[in-house]
């Protein structure tokens, strides 16, 4: 098998792993209607929906350190196996508290994918292809959400248990694929007596990319968590219709991540495209906030749907570029921990965003205020993204060398 064959095989497994993980981590909002029928309030549902994200926050750094030390294959297969067991437990749970605890564990297990699969891309692809490759890998998030949007409302017509069982099966199958197909990439040898790689956090770039991505998570999760409920409750769509629309929308989100990654490869910079994407996110989510004020009496449902679609596509586009920047700035010796830290702050933001936005929706200000909060966060991110000069100077600083593409 050639090096190129190995690269694309590993990228494919990374993509499938992220699809399975993100269907759990980001797909539960599509069970909102089914959970309402169980007698739960939107605030309680928000806590359940955010439970997998909380599990990510608690475990990502540990998974990242494990990937740096023990390799990607072991971490991926173990984490996905834990997630499969936990989602089975959620399917069988008899109380909301038990369900929440199982979902917390499922998020903790599936967190392994974020740290380890990013390392696979770093190790198997040369720098000139990493933006596109990471964009392909990051497309797993909207694809996973799209599959969840299409399938979960239908599976949950008689209750959420069947939907949870399907998510468990997806993780179990993916864990087997990892064990069969994944091989850890080669790592650069450290000469005897050589000092350990210096911390990449001596540079401001990683700190600022972490901070900007944390802010950009707010509009992403506000739109992802509440678009389905907004379309059903405020605009009058059926659950199947809203789920199908948002499923198709995720294909656009996947394409946006691919395009952003390829753009960053051609630009020779990750942060320049990231800043312009933040501008676009602030604009489209701001428009969605205005649309939410006007609907349903002023605007036609098609216009509302267009605003939701544009927001859902644009808000997921920054992730691949930011992940590539983090992996490259960290280098081989620190990539797992840096990606784990990056995902930790992102998912901490997401875990706080969903229940707080639910309170805004339930307590009076409604969907316009929730969407407006997302637009403000994106506007703040524009100024936080580091400049190209800072990025270039950081690339010249001493750090762990990138591994050569594996054979």
Coordinates of C-alpha atoms in Angstrom, one line a residue:
X1 CA 0.0 0.0 0.0
X2 CA 1.3 3.5 -0.9
X3 CA 1.6 6.4 1.6
X4 CA -1.3 8.1 -0.2
X5 CA -3.5 5.1 0.2
X6 CA -2.7 4.9 3.9
X7 CA -3.5 8.6 4.3
X8 CA -6.9 8.5 2.8
X9 CA -7.8 5.2 4.6
X10 CA -7.0 6.8 7.9
X11 CA -8.8 10.0 7.0
X12 CA -11.9 8.0 6.1
X13 CA -11.8 6.2 9.5
X14 CA -11.3 9.6 11.2
X15 CA -14.3 11.0 9.4
X16 CA -16.5 8.0 10.3
X17 CA -15.4 8.2 13.9
X18 CA -16.3 11.9 14.1
X19 CA -19.7 11.2 12.5
X20 CA -20.5 8.6 15.2
X21 CA -19.2 10.8 18.0
X22 CA -20.9 14.0 16.9
X23 CA -24.3 12.3 16.3
X24 CA -24.2 11.8 20.1
X25 CA -22.6 15.0 21.1
X26 CA -24.6 17.4 18.8
X27 CA -27.6 15.3 17.6
X28 CA -29.7 15.2 20.7
X29 CA -31.5 18.5 20.0
X30 CA -33.5 16.6 17.4
X31 CA -35.0 14.6 20.2
X32 CA -36.4 17.8 21.8
X33 CA -40.0 17.1 20.7
X34 CA -39.8 13.4 21.8
X35 CA -38.4 14.5 25.2
X36 CA -41.1 17.1 25.6
X37 CA -43.7 14.3 25.1
X38 CA -42.0 12.6 28.1
X39 CA -43.1 15.6 30.2
X40 CA -39.8 17.4 30.5
X41 CA -39.4 21.2 30.4
X42 CA -37.2 22.8 27.8
X43 CA -34.7 23.7 30.6
X44 CA -34.5 20.1 31.7
X45 CA -34.1 19.0 28.0
X46 CA -31.3 21.6 27.7
X47 CA -29.5 19.9 30.5
X48 CA -29.9 16.4 28.9
X49 CA -28.8 17.7 25.5
X50 CA -25.7 19.3 27.1
X51 CA -24.8 16.2 29.2
X52 CA -22.6 14.7 26.4
X53 CA -20.8 18.0 26.0
X54 CA -20.2 18.2 29.7
X55 CA -18.7 14.7 29.5
X56 CA -16.3 16.0 26.8
X57 CA -15.2 18.8 29.0
X58 CA -14.3 16.4 31.8
X59 CA -12.3 14.0 29.7
X60 CA -10.8 15.7 26.7
X61 CA -7.4 16.6 28.3
X62 CA -7.0 13.1 29.6
X63 CA -7.8 11.6 26.2
X64 CA -5.3 14.0 24.5
X65 CA -2.5 13.1 26.9
X66 CA -3.3 9.4 26.4
X67 CA -3.1 9.8 22.6
X68 CA 0.2 11.6 22.9
X69 CA 1.6 8.7 25.0
X70 CA -0.2 5.5 23.9
X71 CA -1.2 6.3 20.3
X72 CA -4.3 7.0 18.3
X73 CA -5.6 3.5 17.7
X74 CA -5.9 2.5 21.3
X75 CA -7.5 5.7 22.4
X76 CA -10.1 5.8 19.5
X77 CA -11.2 2.2 20.0
X78 CA -11.4 2.4 23.8
X79 CA -13.3 5.7 23.7
X80 CA -15.9 4.6 21.1
X81 CA -16.4 1.3 23.0
X82 CA -17.2 3.3 26.2
X83 CA -19.6 5.5 24.3
X84 CA -21.4 2.4 22.8
X85 CA -21.9 1.0 26.3
X86 CA -23.1 4.3 27.7
X87 CA -25.7 4.9 25.0
X88 CA -27.0 1.4 25.5
X89 CA -27.4 2.4 29.2
X90 CA -29.2 5.6 28.2
X91 CA -31.6 3.5 26.0
X92 CA -32.5 1.3 29.0
X93 CA -32.6 4.0 31.7
X94 CA -35.9 4.6 33.5
X95 CA -35.4 8.1 34.9
X96 CA -34.2 11.5 33.5
X97 CA -31.4 11.5 36.0
X98 CA -30.1 8.1 35.0
X99 CA -30.4 9.1 31.3
X100 CA -28.4 12.2 32.0
X101 CA -25.6 10.3 33.7
X102 CA -25.4 7.7 30.9
X103 CA -25.3 10.6 28.4
X104 CA -22.5 12.2 30.4
X105 CA -20.5 9.0 30.1
X106 CA -21.2 8.7 26.4
X107 CA -19.8 12.2 25.9
X108 CA -16.7 11.4 27.9
X109 CA -16.1 8.2 25.8
X110 CA -16.7 9.8 22.5
X111 CA -14.4 12.7 23.4
X112 CA -11.5 10.4 22.4
X113 CA -12.3 11.0 18.7
X114 CA -11.5 14.7 18.9
X115 CA -8.1 14.3 20.3
X116 CA -6.9 11.2 18.5
X117 CA -8.4 11.6 15.0
X118 CA -6.8 15.1 14.8
X119 CA -3.4 13.5 15.5
X120 CA -4.0 11.0 12.7
X121 CA -4.5 13.8 10.2
X122 CA -1.4 15.6 11.6
X123 CA 0.7 12.5 11.3
X124 CA -0.5 11.1 8.0
X125 CA -0.7 14.3 5.9
X126 CA 2.0 16.8 4.9
X127 CA 1.4 20.5 5.7
X128 CA 0.3 21.5 2.2
X129 CA -2.7 19.1 2.4
X130 CA -3.6 19.4 6.1
X131 CA -6.1 22.2 5.8
X132 CA -8.2 20.2 3.3
X133 CA -7.7 16.9 5.1
X134 CA -8.7 18.5 8.5
X135 CA -11.7 20.0 6.7
X136 CA -12.7 16.5 5.5
X137 CA -12.3 15.2 9.0
X138 CA -14.2 18.1 10.5
X139 CA -17.0 17.5 8.0
X140 CA -17.9 14.6 10.2
X141 CA -19.5 17.0 12.6
X142 CA -22.2 18.4 10.2
X143 CA -22.6 14.9 8.6
X144 CA -23.2 13.4 12.0
X145 CA -25.7 16.1 12.9
X146 CA -27.3 15.7 9.5
X147 CA -27.8 12.0 10.0
X148 CA -29.1 12.7 13.5
X149 CA -31.5 15.3 12.1
X150 CA -32.9 12.9 9.5
X151 CA -33.0 9.7 11.6
X152 CA -33.5 10.5 15.3
X153 CA -36.9 12.2 15.1
X154 CA -38.3 9.2 13.2
X155 CA -36.6 6.7 15.5
X156 CA -38.0 8.5 18.6
X157 CA -41.7 8.5 17.5
X158 CA -42.4 6.0 20.3
X159 CA -39.8 7.4 22.7
X160 CA -36.1 8.3 22.7
X161 CA -34.9 4.8 23.7
X162 CA -34.7 3.5 20.1
X163 CA -32.8 6.6 19.0
X164 CA -30.3 6.1 21.8
X165 CA -29.8 2.4 20.8
X166 CA -29.1 3.4 17.2
X167 CA -26.4 5.8 18.4
X168 CA -24.9 3.0 20.5
X169 CA -24.7 0.7 17.5
X170 CA -23.0 3.4 15.4
X171 CA -20.2 3.8 18.0
X172 CA -19.8 0.0 18.4
X173 CA -19.4 -0.5 14.6
X174 CA -16.9 2.4 14.4
X175 CA -14.8 1.0 17.3
X176 CA -14.4 -2.2 15.3
X177 CA -13.4 -0.3 12.2
X178 CA -10.7 1.5 14.1
X179 CA -9.3 -1.7 15.5
X180 CA -9.1 -3.3 12.0
X181 CA -8.0 -0.3 9.8
X182 CA -6.1 2.2 11.9
X183 CA -2.3 2.2 12.3
X184 CA -0.6 4.9 14.4
X185 CA 1.5 7.3 12.3
X186 CA 5.3 7.4 12.7
X187 CA 6.6 9.9 15.2
X188 CA 9.9 11.8 15.0
X189 CA 12.6 10.2 17.2
X190 CA 14.0 12.3 20.0
X191 CA 17.8 11.9 20.1
X192 CA 19.2 10.6 23.4
X193 CA 19.8 13.5 25.8
X194 CA 17.9 16.0 23.7
X195 CA 15.5 18.2 25.7
X196 CA 11.8 17.7 25.5
X197 CA 9.8 19.7 23.0
X198 CA 9.1 23.2 24.4
X199 CA 5.6 24.1 25.2
X200 CA 3.7 25.7 22.3
X201 CA 1.8 27.8 24.8
X202 CA 4.8 30.2 25.0
X203 CA 3.4 31.7 21.8
X204 CA 0.1 33.8 22.0
X205 CA -1.3 32.1 18.8
X206 CA -2.7 29.0 20.5
X207 CA -4.2 31.0 23.3
X208 CA -5.9 33.3 20.9
X209 CA -7.1 30.6 18.6
X210 CA -8.6 28.8 21.6
X211 CA -10.3 31.9 22.7
X212 CA -11.7 32.8 19.3
X213 CA -13.0 29.3 18.8
X214 CA -14.6 29.3 22.2
X215 CA -16.6 32.4 21.2
X216 CA -17.5 31.0 17.8
X217 CA -19.0 27.9 19.5
X218 CA -21.8 30.1 21.0
X219 CA -23.5 30.9 17.7
X220 CA -22.9 27.4 16.4
X221 CA -24.6 25.7 19.3
X222 CA -27.4 28.3 19.7
X223 CA -28.3 27.6 16.0
X224 CA -27.8 23.9 16.3
X225 CA -29.6 23.4 19.5
X226 CA -32.7 25.6 18.8
X227 CA -33.3 25.7 15.1
X228 CA -35.3 22.5 15.2
X229 CA -37.5 23.6 18.1
X230 CA -37.8 27.1 16.5
X231 CA -39.0 25.8 13.2
X232 CA -41.5 23.4 14.8
X233 CA -42.9 25.7 17.5
X234 CA -42.7 29.2 15.9
X235 CA -42.8 28.6 12.2
X236 CA -45.2 25.6 12.1
X237 CA -43.0 23.0 10.4
X238 CA -43.6 19.3 11.1
X239 CA -41.0 17.4 13.1
X240 CA -40.2 15.3 10.1
X241 CA -40.0 18.3 7.8
X242 CA -37.8 20.3 10.1
X243 CA -35.5 17.4 10.6
X244 CA -35.2 16.7 6.9
X245 CA -34.4 20.4 6.2
X246 CA -31.7 20.5 8.8
X247 CA -30.3 17.2 7.7
X248 CA -29.9 18.5 4.1
X249 CA -28.4 21.7 5.6
X250 CA -25.6 19.8 7.2
X251 CA -24.4 18.7 3.7
X252 CA -23.8 22.4 3.1
X253 CA -22.0 22.7 6.4
X254 CA -19.7 19.8 5.4
X255 CA -19.0 21.5 2.1
X256 CA -18.3 24.8 3.9
X257 CA -15.7 23.1 6.1
X258 CA -14.0 21.5 3.1
X259 CA -13.9 24.9 1.3
X260 CA -12.5 26.7 4.4
X261 CA -9.8 24.1 4.7
X262 CA -8.8 24.2 1.1
X263 CA -8.9 28.1 1.3
X264 CA -6.4 28.0 4.2
X265 CA -4.1 25.7 2.3
X266 CA -4.0 28.1 -0.7
X267 CA -3.7 31.2 1.5
X268 CA -0.8 29.7 3.4
X269 CA -2.5 30.9 6.6
X270 CA -5.1 29.5 9.0
X271 CA -5.9 32.7 10.9
X272 CA -6.6 35.0 8.0
X273 CA -9.5 32.8 6.7
X274 CA -10.6 32.2 10.3
X275 CA -11.1 36.0 10.9
X276 CA -13.1 36.4 7.7
X277 CA -15.3 33.4 8.6
X278 CA -16.0 35.0 12.0
X279 CA -17.2 38.1 10.2
X280 CA -19.6 36.0 8.1
X281 CA -20.9 34.1 11.2
X282 CA -21.7 37.4 13.0
X283 CA -23.5 38.7 10.0
X284 CA -25.7 35.7 9.2
X285 CA -26.6 34.9 12.8
X286 CA -27.5 38.6 13.3
X287 CA -29.8 38.3 10.4
X288 CA -31.4 35.2 11.9
X289 CA -32.1 37.1 15.1
X290 CA -33.9 39.8 13.1
X291 CA -35.9 37.1 11.3
X292 CA -36.9 35.5 14.6
X293 CA -38.4 38.8 15.6
X294 CA -40.4 39.1 12.4
X295 CA -41.7 35.6 12.2
X296 CA -44.3 34.2 11.8
X297 CA -46.6 37.1 10.9
X298 CA -44.3 39.1 8.7
X299 CA -42.1 36.6 6.8
X300 CA -43.0 33.6 4.9
X301 CA -41.9 30.2 6.3
X302 CA -39.5 29.8 3.3
X303 CA -37.7 33.0 4.2
X304 CA -37.3 31.9 7.8
X305 CA -36.1 28.5 6.6
X306 CA -33.5 30.3 4.4
X307 CA -32.1 32.2 7.3
X308 CA -31.9 29.1 9.4
X309 CA -30.1 27.2 6.6
X310 CA -27.6 29.9 6.0
X311 CA -26.8 30.2 9.7
X312 CA -26.5 26.5 10.2
X313 CA -24.1 26.2 7.2
X314 CA -21.8 29.2 8.1
X315 CA -21.6 28.6 11.9
X316 CA -20.0 25.2 11.5
X317 CA -17.3 26.3 9.0
X318 CA -14.6 27.7 11.3
X319 CA -13.8 24.5 13.2
X320 CA -11.6 22.7 10.6
X321 CA -9.4 25.8 10.1
X322 CA -9.0 26.3 13.8
X323 CA -8.2 22.7 14.5
X324 CA -5.5 22.7 11.8
X325 CA -3.9 25.8 13.3
X326 CA -3.9 24.2 16.7
X327 CA -2.3 21.0 15.5
X328 CA 0.4 22.7 13.5
X329 CA 1.3 25.2 16.2
X330 CA 1.5 22.4 18.8
X331 CA 3.5 20.0 16.7
X332 CA 3.7 16.2 17.1
X333 CA 4.8 16.1 20.8
X334 CA 2.0 18.3 22.0
X335 CA -0.8 17.9 19.4
X336 CA -3.0 15.5 21.5
X337 CA -2.9 17.8 24.5
X338 CA -3.4 21.0 22.5
X339 CA -6.3 19.5 20.6
X340 CA -7.7 18.2 23.9
X341 CA -7.4 21.7 25.4
X342 CA -9.0 23.2 22.4
X343 CA -12.0 20.9 22.5
X344 CA -12.3 21.4 26.2
X345 CA -12.7 25.1 26.0
X346 CA -15.0 24.8 23.0
X347 CA -17.2 22.2 24.7
X348 CA -17.3 24.0 28.0
X349 CA -18.6 27.0 26.0
X350 CA -21.2 24.7 24.3
X351 CA -22.2 23.1 27.6
X352 CA -22.9 26.5 29.1
X353 CA -24.5 27.9 25.9
X354 CA -27.3 25.4 25.5
X355 CA -28.9 25.7 29.0
X356 CA -28.4 29.4 29.2
X357 CA -29.9 30.0 25.7
X358 CA -32.8 27.7 26.8
X359 CA -33.4 30.0 29.7
X360 CA -33.5 33.0 27.4
X361 CA -36.1 31.2 25.2
X362 CA -38.2 30.0 28.1
X363 CA -38.1 33.1 30.3
X364 CA -39.5 35.7 27.9
X365 CA -36.9 37.2 25.5
X366 CA -37.3 34.1 23.3
X367 CA -35.4 33.0 20.2
X368 CA -34.4 36.5 19.0
X369 CA -32.4 37.1 22.1
X370 CA -30.7 33.7 21.9
X371 CA -29.7 34.2 18.3
X372 CA -28.6 37.8 19.0
X373 CA -26.3 36.5 21.8
X374 CA -24.7 34.2 19.3
X375 CA -24.1 37.0 16.8
X376 CA -22.5 39.2 19.6
X377 CA -20.1 36.3 20.5
X378 CA -19.0 35.9 16.9
X379 CA -18.4 39.7 16.6
X380 CA -16.1 39.5 19.6
X381 CA -14.2 36.6 18.1
X382 CA -13.2 38.8 15.1
X383 CA -10.9 40.9 17.3
X384 CA -9.5 37.8 19.1
X385 CA -8.3 35.9 16.1
X386 CA -4.5 36.5 15.9
X387 CA -3.0 38.3 12.9
X388 CA -1.0 36.7 10.2
X389 CA 2.2 38.4 11.4
X390 CA 1.8 36.8 14.9
X391 CA 1.0 33.4 13.2
X392 CA 4.2 33.6 11.0
X393 CA 6.4 34.5 13.9
X394 CA 5.1 31.6 15.9
X395 CA 5.8 29.2 13.1
X396 CA 9.4 30.3 13.3
X397 CA 9.6 29.6 17.0
X398 CA 11.2 26.4 18.4
X399 CA 8.7 23.7 18.8
X400 CA 8.2 20.0 18.2
X401 CA 8.9 19.0 14.6
X402 CA 6.0 17.7 12.6
X403 CA 6.2 14.0 11.7
X404 CA 6.9 13.1 8.2
X405 CA 4.0 11.5 6.4
X406 CA 3.8 7.8 7.4
X407 CA 4.5 5.1 5.0

